[in-house]
GROMACS .gro file of C-alpha atoms in nm:
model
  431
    1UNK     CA    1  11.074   8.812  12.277
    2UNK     CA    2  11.198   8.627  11.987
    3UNK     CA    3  10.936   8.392  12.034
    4UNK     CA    4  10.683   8.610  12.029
    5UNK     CA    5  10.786   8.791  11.713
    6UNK     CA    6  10.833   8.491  11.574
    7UNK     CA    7  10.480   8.408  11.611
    8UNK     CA    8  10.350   8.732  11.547
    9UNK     CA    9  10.519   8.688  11.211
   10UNK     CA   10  10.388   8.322  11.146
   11UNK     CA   11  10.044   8.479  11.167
   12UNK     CA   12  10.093   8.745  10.925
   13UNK     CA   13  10.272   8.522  10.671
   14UNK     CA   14   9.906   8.295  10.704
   15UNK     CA   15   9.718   8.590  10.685
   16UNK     CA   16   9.897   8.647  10.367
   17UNK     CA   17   9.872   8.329  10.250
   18UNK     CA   18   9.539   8.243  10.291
   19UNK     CA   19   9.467   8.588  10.088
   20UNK     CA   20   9.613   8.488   9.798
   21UNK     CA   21   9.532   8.132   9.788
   22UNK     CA   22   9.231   8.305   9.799
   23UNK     CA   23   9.182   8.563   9.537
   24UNK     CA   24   9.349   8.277   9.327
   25UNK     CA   25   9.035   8.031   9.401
   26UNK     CA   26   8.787   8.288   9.253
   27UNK     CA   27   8.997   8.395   8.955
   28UNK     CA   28   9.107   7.994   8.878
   29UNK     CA   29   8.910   7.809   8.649
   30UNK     CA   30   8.902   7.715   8.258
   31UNK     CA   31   8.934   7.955   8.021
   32UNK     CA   32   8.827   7.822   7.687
   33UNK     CA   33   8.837   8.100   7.492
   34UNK     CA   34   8.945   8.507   7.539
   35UNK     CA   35   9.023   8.756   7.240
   36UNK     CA   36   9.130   9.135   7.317
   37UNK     CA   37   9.203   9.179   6.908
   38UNK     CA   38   9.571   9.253   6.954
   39UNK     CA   39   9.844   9.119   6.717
   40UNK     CA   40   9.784   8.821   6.507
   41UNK     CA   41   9.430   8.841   6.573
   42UNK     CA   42   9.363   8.832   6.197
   43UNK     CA   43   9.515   8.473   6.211
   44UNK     CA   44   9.246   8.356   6.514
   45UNK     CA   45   8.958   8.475   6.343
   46UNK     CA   46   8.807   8.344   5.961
   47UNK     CA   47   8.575   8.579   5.783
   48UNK     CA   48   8.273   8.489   5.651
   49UNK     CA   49   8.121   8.450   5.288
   50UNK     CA   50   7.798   8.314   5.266
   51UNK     CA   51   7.661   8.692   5.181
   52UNK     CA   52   7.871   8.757   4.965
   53UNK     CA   53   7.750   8.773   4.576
   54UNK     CA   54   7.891   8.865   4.242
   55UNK     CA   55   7.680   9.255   4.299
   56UNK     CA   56   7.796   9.289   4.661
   57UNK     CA   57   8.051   9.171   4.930
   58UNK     CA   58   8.038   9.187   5.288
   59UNK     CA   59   8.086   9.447   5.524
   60UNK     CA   60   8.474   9.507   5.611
   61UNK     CA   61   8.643   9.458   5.962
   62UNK     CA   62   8.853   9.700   6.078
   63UNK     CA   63   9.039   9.750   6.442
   64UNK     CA   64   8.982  10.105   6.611
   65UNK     CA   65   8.956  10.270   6.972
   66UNK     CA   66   8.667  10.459   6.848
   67UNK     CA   67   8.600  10.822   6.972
   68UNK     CA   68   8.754  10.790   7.329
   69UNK     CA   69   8.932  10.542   7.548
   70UNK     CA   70   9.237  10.533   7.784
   71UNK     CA   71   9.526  10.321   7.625
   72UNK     CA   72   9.532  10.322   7.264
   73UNK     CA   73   9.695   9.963   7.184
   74UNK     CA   74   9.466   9.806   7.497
   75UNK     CA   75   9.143   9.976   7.395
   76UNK     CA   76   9.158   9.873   7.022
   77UNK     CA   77   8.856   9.668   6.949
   78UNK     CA   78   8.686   9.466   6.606
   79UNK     CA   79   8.491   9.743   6.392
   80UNK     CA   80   8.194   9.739   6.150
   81UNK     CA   81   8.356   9.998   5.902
   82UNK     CA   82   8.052  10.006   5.681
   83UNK     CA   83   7.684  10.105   5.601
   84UNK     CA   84   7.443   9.888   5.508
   85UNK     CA   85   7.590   9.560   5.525
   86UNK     CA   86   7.582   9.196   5.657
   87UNK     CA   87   7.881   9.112   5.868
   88UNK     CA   88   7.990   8.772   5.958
   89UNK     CA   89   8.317   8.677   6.110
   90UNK     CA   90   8.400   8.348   6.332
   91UNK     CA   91   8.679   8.165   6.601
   92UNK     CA   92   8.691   7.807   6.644
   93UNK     CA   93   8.822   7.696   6.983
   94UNK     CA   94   8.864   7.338   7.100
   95UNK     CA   95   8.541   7.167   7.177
   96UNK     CA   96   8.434   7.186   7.499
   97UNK     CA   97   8.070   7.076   7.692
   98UNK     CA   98   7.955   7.291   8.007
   99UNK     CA   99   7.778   6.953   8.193
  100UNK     CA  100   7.799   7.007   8.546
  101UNK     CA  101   7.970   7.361   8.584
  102UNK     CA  102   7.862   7.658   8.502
  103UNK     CA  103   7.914   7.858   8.174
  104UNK     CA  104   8.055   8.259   8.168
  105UNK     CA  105   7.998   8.430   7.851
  106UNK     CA  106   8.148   8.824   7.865
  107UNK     CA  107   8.189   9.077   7.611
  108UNK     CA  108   8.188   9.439   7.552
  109UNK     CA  109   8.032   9.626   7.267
  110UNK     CA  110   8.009  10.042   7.185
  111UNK     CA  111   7.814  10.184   6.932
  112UNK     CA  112   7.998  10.491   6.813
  113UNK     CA  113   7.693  10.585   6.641
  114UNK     CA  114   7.335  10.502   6.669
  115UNK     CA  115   7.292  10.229   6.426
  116UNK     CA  116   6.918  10.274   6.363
  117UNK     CA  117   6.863   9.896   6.291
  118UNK     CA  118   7.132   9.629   6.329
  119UNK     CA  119   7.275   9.413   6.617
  120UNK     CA  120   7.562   9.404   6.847
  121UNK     CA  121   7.498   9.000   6.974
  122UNK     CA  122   7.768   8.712   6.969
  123UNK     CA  123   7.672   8.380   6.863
  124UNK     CA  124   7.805   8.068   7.059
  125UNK     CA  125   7.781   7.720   6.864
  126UNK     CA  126   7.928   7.362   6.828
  127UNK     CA  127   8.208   7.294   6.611
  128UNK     CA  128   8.184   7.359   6.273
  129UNK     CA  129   8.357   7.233   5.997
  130UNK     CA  130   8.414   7.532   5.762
  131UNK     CA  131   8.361   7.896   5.935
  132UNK     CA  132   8.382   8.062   5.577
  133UNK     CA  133   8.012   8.002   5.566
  134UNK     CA  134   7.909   8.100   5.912
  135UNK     CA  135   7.620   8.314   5.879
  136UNK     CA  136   7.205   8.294   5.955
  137UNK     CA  137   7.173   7.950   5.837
  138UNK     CA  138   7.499   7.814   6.094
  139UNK     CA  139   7.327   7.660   6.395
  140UNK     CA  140   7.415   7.797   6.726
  141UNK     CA  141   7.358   7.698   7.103
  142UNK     CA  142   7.325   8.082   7.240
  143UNK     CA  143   7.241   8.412   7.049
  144UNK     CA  144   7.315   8.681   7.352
  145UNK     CA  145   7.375   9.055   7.334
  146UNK     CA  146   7.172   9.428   7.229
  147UNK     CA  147   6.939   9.425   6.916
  148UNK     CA  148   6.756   9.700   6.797
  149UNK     CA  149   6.542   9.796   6.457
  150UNK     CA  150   6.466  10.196   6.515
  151UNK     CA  151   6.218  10.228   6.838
  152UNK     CA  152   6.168   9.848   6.839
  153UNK     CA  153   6.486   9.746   7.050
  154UNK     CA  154   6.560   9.518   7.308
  155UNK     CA  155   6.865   9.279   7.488
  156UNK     CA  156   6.832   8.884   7.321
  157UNK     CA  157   6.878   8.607   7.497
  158UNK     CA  158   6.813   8.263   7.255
  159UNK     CA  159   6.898   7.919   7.361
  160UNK     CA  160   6.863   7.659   7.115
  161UNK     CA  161   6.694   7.361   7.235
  162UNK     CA  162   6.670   6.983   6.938
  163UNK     CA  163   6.718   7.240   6.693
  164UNK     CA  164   6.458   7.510   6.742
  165UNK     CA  165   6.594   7.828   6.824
  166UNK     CA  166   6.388   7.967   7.149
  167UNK     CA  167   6.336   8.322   7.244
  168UNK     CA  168   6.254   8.456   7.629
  169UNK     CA  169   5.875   8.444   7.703
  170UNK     CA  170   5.926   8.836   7.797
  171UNK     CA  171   6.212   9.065   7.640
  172UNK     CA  172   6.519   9.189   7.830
  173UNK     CA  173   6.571   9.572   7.827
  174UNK     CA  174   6.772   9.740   7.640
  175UNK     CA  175   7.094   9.861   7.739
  176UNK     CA  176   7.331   9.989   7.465
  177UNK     CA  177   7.226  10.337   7.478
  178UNK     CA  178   7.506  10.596   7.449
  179UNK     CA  179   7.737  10.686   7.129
  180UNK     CA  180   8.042  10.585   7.186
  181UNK     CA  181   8.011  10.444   7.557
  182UNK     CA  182   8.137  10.076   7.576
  183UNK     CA  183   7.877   9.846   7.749
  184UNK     CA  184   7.988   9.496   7.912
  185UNK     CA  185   7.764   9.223   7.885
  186UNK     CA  186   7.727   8.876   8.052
  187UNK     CA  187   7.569   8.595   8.092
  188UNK     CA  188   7.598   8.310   8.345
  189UNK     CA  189   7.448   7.980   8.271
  190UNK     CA  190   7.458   7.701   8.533
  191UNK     CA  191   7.411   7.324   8.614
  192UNK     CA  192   7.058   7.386   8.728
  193UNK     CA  193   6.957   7.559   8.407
  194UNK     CA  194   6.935   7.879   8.607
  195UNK     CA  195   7.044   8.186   8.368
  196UNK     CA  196   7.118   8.561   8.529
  197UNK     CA  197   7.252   8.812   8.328
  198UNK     CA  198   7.461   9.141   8.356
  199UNK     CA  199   7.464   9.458   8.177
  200UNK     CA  200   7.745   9.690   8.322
  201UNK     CA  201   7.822   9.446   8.618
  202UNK     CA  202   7.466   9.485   8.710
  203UNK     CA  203   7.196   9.221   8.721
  204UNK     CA  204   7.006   9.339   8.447
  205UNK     CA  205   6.783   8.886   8.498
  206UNK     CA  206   6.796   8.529   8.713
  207UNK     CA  207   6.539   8.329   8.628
  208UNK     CA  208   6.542   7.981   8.497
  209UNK     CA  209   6.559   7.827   8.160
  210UNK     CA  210   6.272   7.576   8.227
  211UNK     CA  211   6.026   7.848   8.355
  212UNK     CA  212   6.078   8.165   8.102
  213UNK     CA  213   6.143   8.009   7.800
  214UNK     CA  214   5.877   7.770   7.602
  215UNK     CA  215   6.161   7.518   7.601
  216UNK     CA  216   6.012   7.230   7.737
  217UNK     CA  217   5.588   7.185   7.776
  218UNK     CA  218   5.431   7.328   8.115
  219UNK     CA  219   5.449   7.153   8.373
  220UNK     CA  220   5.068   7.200   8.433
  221UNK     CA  221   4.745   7.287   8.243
  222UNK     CA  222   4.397   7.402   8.238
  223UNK     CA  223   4.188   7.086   8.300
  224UNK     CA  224   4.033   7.032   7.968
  225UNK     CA  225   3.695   6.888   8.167
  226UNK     CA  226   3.648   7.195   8.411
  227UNK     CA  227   3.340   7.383   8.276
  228UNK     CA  228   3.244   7.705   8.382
  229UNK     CA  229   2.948   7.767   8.647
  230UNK     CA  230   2.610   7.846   8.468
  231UNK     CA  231   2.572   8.102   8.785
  232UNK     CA  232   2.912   8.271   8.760
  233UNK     CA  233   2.898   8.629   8.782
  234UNK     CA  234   3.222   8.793   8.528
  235UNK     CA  235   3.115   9.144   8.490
  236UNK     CA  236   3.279   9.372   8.691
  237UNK     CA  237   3.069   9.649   8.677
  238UNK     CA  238   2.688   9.675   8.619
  239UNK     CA  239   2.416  10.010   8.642
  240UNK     CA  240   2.326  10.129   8.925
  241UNK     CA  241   1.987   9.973   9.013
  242UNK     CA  242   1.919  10.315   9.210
  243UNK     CA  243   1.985  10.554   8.934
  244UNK     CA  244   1.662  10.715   8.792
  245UNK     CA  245   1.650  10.893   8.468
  246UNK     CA  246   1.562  11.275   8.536
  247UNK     CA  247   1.217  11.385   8.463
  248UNK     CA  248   1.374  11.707   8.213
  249UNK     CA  249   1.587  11.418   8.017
  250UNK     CA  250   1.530  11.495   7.678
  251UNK     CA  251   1.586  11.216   7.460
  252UNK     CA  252   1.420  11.336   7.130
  253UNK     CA  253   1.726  11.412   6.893
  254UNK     CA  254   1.497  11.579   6.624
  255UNK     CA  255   1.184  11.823   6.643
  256UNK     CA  256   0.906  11.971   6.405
  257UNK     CA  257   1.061  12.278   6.323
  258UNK     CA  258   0.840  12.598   6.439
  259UNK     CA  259   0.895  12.828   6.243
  260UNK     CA  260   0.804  12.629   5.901
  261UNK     CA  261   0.488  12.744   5.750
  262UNK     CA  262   0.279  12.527   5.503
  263UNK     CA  263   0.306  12.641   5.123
  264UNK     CA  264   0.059  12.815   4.997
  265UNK     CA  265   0.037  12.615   4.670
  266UNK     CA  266  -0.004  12.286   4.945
  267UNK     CA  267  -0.288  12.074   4.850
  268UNK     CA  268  -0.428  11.850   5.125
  269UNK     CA  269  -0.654  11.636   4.871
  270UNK     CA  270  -0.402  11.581   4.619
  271UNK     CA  271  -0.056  11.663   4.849
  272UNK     CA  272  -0.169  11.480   5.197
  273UNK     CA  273  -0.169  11.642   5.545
  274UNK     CA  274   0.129  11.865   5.580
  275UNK     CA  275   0.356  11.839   5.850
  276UNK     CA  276   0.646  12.049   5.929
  277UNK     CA  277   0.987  11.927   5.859
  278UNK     CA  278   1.228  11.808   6.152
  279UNK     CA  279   1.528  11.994   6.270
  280UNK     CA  280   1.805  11.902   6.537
  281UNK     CA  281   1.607  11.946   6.885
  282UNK     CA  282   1.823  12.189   7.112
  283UNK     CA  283   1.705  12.061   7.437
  284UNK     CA  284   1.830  11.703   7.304
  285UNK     CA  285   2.064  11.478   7.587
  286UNK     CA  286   2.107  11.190   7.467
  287UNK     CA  287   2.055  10.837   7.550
  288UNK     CA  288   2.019  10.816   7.899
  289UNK     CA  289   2.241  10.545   8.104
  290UNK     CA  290   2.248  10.458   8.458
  291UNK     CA  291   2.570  10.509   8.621
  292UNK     CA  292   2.850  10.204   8.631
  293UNK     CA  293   2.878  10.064   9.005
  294UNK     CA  294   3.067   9.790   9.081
  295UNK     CA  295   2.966   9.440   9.126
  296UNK     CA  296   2.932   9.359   9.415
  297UNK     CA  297   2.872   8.961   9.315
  298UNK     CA  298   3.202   8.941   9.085
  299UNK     CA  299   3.402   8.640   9.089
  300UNK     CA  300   3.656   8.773   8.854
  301UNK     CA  301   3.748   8.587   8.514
  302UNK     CA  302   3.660   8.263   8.537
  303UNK     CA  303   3.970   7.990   8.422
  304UNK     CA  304   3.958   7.597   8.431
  305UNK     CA  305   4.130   7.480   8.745
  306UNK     CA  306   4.512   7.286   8.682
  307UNK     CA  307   4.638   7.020   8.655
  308UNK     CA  308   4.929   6.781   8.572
  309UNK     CA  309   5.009   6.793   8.184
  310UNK     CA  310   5.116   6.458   8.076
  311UNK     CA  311   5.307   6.545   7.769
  312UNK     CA  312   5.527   6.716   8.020
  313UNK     CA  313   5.902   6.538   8.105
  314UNK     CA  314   6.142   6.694   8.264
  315UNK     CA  315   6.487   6.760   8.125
  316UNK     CA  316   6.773   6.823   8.407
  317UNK     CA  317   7.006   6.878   8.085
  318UNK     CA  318   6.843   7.177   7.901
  319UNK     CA  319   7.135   7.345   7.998
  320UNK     CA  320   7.390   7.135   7.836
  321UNK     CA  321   7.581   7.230   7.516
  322UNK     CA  322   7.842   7.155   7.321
  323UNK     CA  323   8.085   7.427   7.179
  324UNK     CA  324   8.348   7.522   6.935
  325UNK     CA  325   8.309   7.837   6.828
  326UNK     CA  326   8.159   8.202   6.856
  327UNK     CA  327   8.106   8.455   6.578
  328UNK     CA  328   7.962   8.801   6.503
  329UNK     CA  329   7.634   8.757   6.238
  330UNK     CA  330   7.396   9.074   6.221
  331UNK     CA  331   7.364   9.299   5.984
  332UNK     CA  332   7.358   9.719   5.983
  333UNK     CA  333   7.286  10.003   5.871
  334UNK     CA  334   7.531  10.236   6.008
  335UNK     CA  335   7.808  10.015   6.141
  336UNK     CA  336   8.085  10.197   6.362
  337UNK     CA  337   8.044   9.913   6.612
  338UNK     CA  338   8.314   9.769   6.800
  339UNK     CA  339   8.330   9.458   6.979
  340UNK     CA  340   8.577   9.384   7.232
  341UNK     CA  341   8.709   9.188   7.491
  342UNK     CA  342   8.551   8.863   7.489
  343UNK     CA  343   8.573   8.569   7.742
  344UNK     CA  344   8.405   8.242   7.734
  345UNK     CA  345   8.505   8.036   8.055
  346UNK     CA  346   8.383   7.829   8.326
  347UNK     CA  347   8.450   8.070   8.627
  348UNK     CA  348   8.321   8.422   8.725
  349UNK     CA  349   8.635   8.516   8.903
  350UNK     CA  350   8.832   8.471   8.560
  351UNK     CA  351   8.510   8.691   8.386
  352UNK     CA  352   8.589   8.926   8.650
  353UNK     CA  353   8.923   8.985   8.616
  354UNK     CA  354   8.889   9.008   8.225
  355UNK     CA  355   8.585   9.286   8.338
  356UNK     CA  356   8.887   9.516   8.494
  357UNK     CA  357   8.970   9.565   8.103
  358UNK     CA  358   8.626   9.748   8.046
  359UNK     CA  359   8.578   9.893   8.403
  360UNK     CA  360   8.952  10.076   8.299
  361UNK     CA  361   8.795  10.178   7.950
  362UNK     CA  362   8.461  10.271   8.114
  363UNK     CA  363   8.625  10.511   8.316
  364UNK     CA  364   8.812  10.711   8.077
  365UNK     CA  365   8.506  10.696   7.831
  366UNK     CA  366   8.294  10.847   8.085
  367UNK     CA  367   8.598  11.133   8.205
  368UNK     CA  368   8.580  11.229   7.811
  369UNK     CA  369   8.239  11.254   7.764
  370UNK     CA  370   8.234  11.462   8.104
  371UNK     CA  371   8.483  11.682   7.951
  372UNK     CA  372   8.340  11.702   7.610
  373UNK     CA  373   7.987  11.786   7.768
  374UNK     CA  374   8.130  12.043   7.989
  375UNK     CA  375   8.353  12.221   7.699
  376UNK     CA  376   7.981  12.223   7.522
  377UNK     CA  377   7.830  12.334   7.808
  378UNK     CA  378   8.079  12.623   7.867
  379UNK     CA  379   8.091  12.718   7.469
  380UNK     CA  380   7.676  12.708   7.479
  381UNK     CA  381   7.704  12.963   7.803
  382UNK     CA  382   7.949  13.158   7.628
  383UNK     CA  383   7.747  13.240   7.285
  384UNK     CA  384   7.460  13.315   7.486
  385UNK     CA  385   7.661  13.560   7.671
  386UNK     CA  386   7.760  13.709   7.339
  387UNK     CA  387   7.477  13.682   7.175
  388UNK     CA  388   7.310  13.894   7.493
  389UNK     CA  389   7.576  14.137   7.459
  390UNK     CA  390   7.524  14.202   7.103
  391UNK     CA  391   7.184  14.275   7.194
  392UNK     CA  392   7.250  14.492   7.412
  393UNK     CA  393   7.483  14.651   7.250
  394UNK     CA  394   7.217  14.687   6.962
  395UNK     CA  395   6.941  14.811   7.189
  396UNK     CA  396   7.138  15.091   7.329
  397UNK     CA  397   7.303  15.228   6.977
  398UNK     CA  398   6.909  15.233   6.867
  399UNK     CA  399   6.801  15.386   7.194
  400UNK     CA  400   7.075  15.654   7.110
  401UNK     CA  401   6.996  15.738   6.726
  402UNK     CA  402   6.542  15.781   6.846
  403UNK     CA  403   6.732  16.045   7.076
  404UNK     CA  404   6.947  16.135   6.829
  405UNK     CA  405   6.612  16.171   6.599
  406UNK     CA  406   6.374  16.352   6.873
  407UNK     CA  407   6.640  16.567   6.927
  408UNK     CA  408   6.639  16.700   6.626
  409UNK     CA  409   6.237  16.695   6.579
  410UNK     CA  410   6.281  16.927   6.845
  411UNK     CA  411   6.515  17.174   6.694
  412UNK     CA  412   6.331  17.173   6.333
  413UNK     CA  413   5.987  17.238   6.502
  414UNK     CA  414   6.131  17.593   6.711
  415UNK     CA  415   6.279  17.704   6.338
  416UNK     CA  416   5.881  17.683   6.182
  417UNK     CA  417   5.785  17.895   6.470
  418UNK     CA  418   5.716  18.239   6.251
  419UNK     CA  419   5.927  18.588   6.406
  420UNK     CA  420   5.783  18.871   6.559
  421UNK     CA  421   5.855  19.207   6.387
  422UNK     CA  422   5.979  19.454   6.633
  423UNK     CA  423   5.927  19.844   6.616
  424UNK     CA  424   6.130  20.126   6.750
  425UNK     CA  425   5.984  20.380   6.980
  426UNK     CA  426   6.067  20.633   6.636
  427UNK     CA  427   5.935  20.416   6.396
  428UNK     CA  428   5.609  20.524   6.230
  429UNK     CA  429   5.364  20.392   5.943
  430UNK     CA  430   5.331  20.608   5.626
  431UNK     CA  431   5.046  20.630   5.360
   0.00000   0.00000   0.00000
């Protein structure tokens, strides 16, 4: 018996084992920078200047929860606390290059107001020497994050690639919608130059580098030598060869008018011979067309067959940077945006653990705004309520003064009724 507890108990203390070794595998990796804007954060973080002028600064950072969140000291994010301003602020980490593992960058962002036009991207670059001047001009490896100019809005995604700064062939949605809901945001960029990204923990793109951005040429195209056939048919539709106009089609838009008469004072030898005017014909159709069929020799749009594009070299490496820093840079015209919670590593596990601190905010965001729409809900059921009771109330006091009024019609009318006289049986008339 002891034996066999004995074993029993080796296998559970394996089981055990093997869990967390584990759960420590997928959260282990290299964490090269994280910032949760608690104390001393001031002190990890350099503001920029290369806005600012003698007639204007630029916009001020402040820390705040905004509207709703769980735990007050945990939930405090960075804040745009101004309108209409350019914000720049920057962190230098130690240099670092992503060849031959893949790179996690994480952060959350909630707009406690709709900003109408401004941005809520990071900006992830190589060293630089002075961070004072970080700003529009400061080069950068990876622009990433929710950009929006009124009804033109959209998610960015820029790699930079010998210095040109290269947007996605096809926009990524836009996510941030929602005052004062926190959003978490992700991308994943890996040895194959394979990108997906994450809005929310949900694959908002995986594609690849090489294929949906114009980074390097294509890899094929059209054969400049390939001529189109003199006998190839493009048009889609064409008339009906079988459609006949109608015999009644009236195509004449004007008449002579009928009812004009020839003057009197008209002179055929000296005026010519008269003719009536023309007026708008009644009966008129239109041009006649023959019904659209379709083609039944189409070949569809012609284009010049492939082929192999010699400018075109491959570069296994597109995907390799070179970083020491990231920084906020947009400008807005509302502000109230915070930023939070940002992770720049080399494993997902250690992006996912970091993601608990936004699923926990998430949560209680979402309980508020549950509550607060209820509470609005509830107060928008009770005015109506009131307001149908006053009307009620004000239908019935006017129902009761017209019967009030007829009422009294009544009794005024039977007093204008005129009296009969009556006579006694003794009563006589006298001359």
């Amino acid at each position: 018996r002891v034996e066999c507890a004995y074993a029993v108990l080796k296998v559970v203390v394996m089981r055990y084992l093997l869990l967390f070794c584990g759960s420590l595998a997928i959260a282990s990796g290299k964490v090269y920078f994280s910032e949760t804007f608690g104390e001393g954060w001031e002190s990890r973080w350099t503001l920029s200047k290369w806005k600012d002028s003698e007639k204007e600064k630029m916009g001020k950072w402040v820390t705040a929860t905004g509207k709703w969140f769980g735990n007050e000291a945990e939930d405090r994010g960075l804040q745009t606390a101004e309108i209409m301003k350019f914000y720049g602020i920057a962190a230098g980490f130690e240099q670092f290059s992503n060849e031959g593992k893949e790179l996690v960058v994480q952060y959350q962002v909630k707009y406690e107001k709709d900003l109408g036009c401004g941005g809520g991207y990071l900006k992830i670059g190589p060293k630089q020497d002075d961070l004072t001047q970080f700003g529009d001009p400061t080069p950068y490896n990876i622009m990433f994050g929710p950009d929006q100019c009124n009804a033109d809005k959209r998610t960015h995604l820029i790699f930079s690639y010998k210095g040109k700064n290269v947007l996605k062939k096809s926009e990524l949605p836009y996510k941030q919608e929602g005052e004062s809901i926190s959003h978490l945001y992700r991308v994943v960029l890996r040895p194959d130059s394979s990108v997906r990204v994450e809005v929310d923990q949900e694959k908002l793109y995986e594609g690849s580098m090489k294929e949906d951005w114009d980074i390097l040429p294509a890899k094929e195209i059209p054969d400049p030598d390939d001529k189109k056939p003199d006998d190839w048919v493009s048009e889609a539709m064409i008339a009906d060869p079988t459609d006949a106009k109608p015999a009644d089609w009236v195509e004449e838009k004007y008449v002579f008018d009928s009812e004009s008469k020839q003057p009197e004072e008209w002179d055929d030898e000296e005026d010519g011979e008269w003719e009536p005017p023309k007026t708008d014909n009644p009966a008129y159709k239109g041009a006649w067309t023959a019904k659209r069929i379709t083609n039944p020799a189409y070949q569809g749009t012609w284009e010049a067959k492939k082929i192999a594009n010699p400018a075109f070299v491959d570069n296994p490496e597109i995907y390799k940077y070179d970083f020491g820093y990231v920084g906020i840079d947009v400008y807005q015209v509302k502000g109230g945006t915070i930023f939070d919670n940002i992770i720049i590593t080399d494993s997902v596990g250690e992006a996912d653990e970091f993601a608990k601190k936004w699923k926990a905010l998430s949560e209680a965001e979402q309980d508020a705004k549950k509550k607060g729409d209820d509470e609005q809900s509830a107060a928008f059921e009770k005015f109506k309520a009131a307001r149908a009771a006053r009307d009620a109330a004000k239908k019935a006091e006017e129902s009761e003064k017209e019967g009030e009024k007829d009422e009294k019609t009544d009794d005024d009318t039977t007093d204008d009724k005129p009296k009969k006289s009556k006579k006694g049986k003794g009563s006589s008339n006298e001359l």
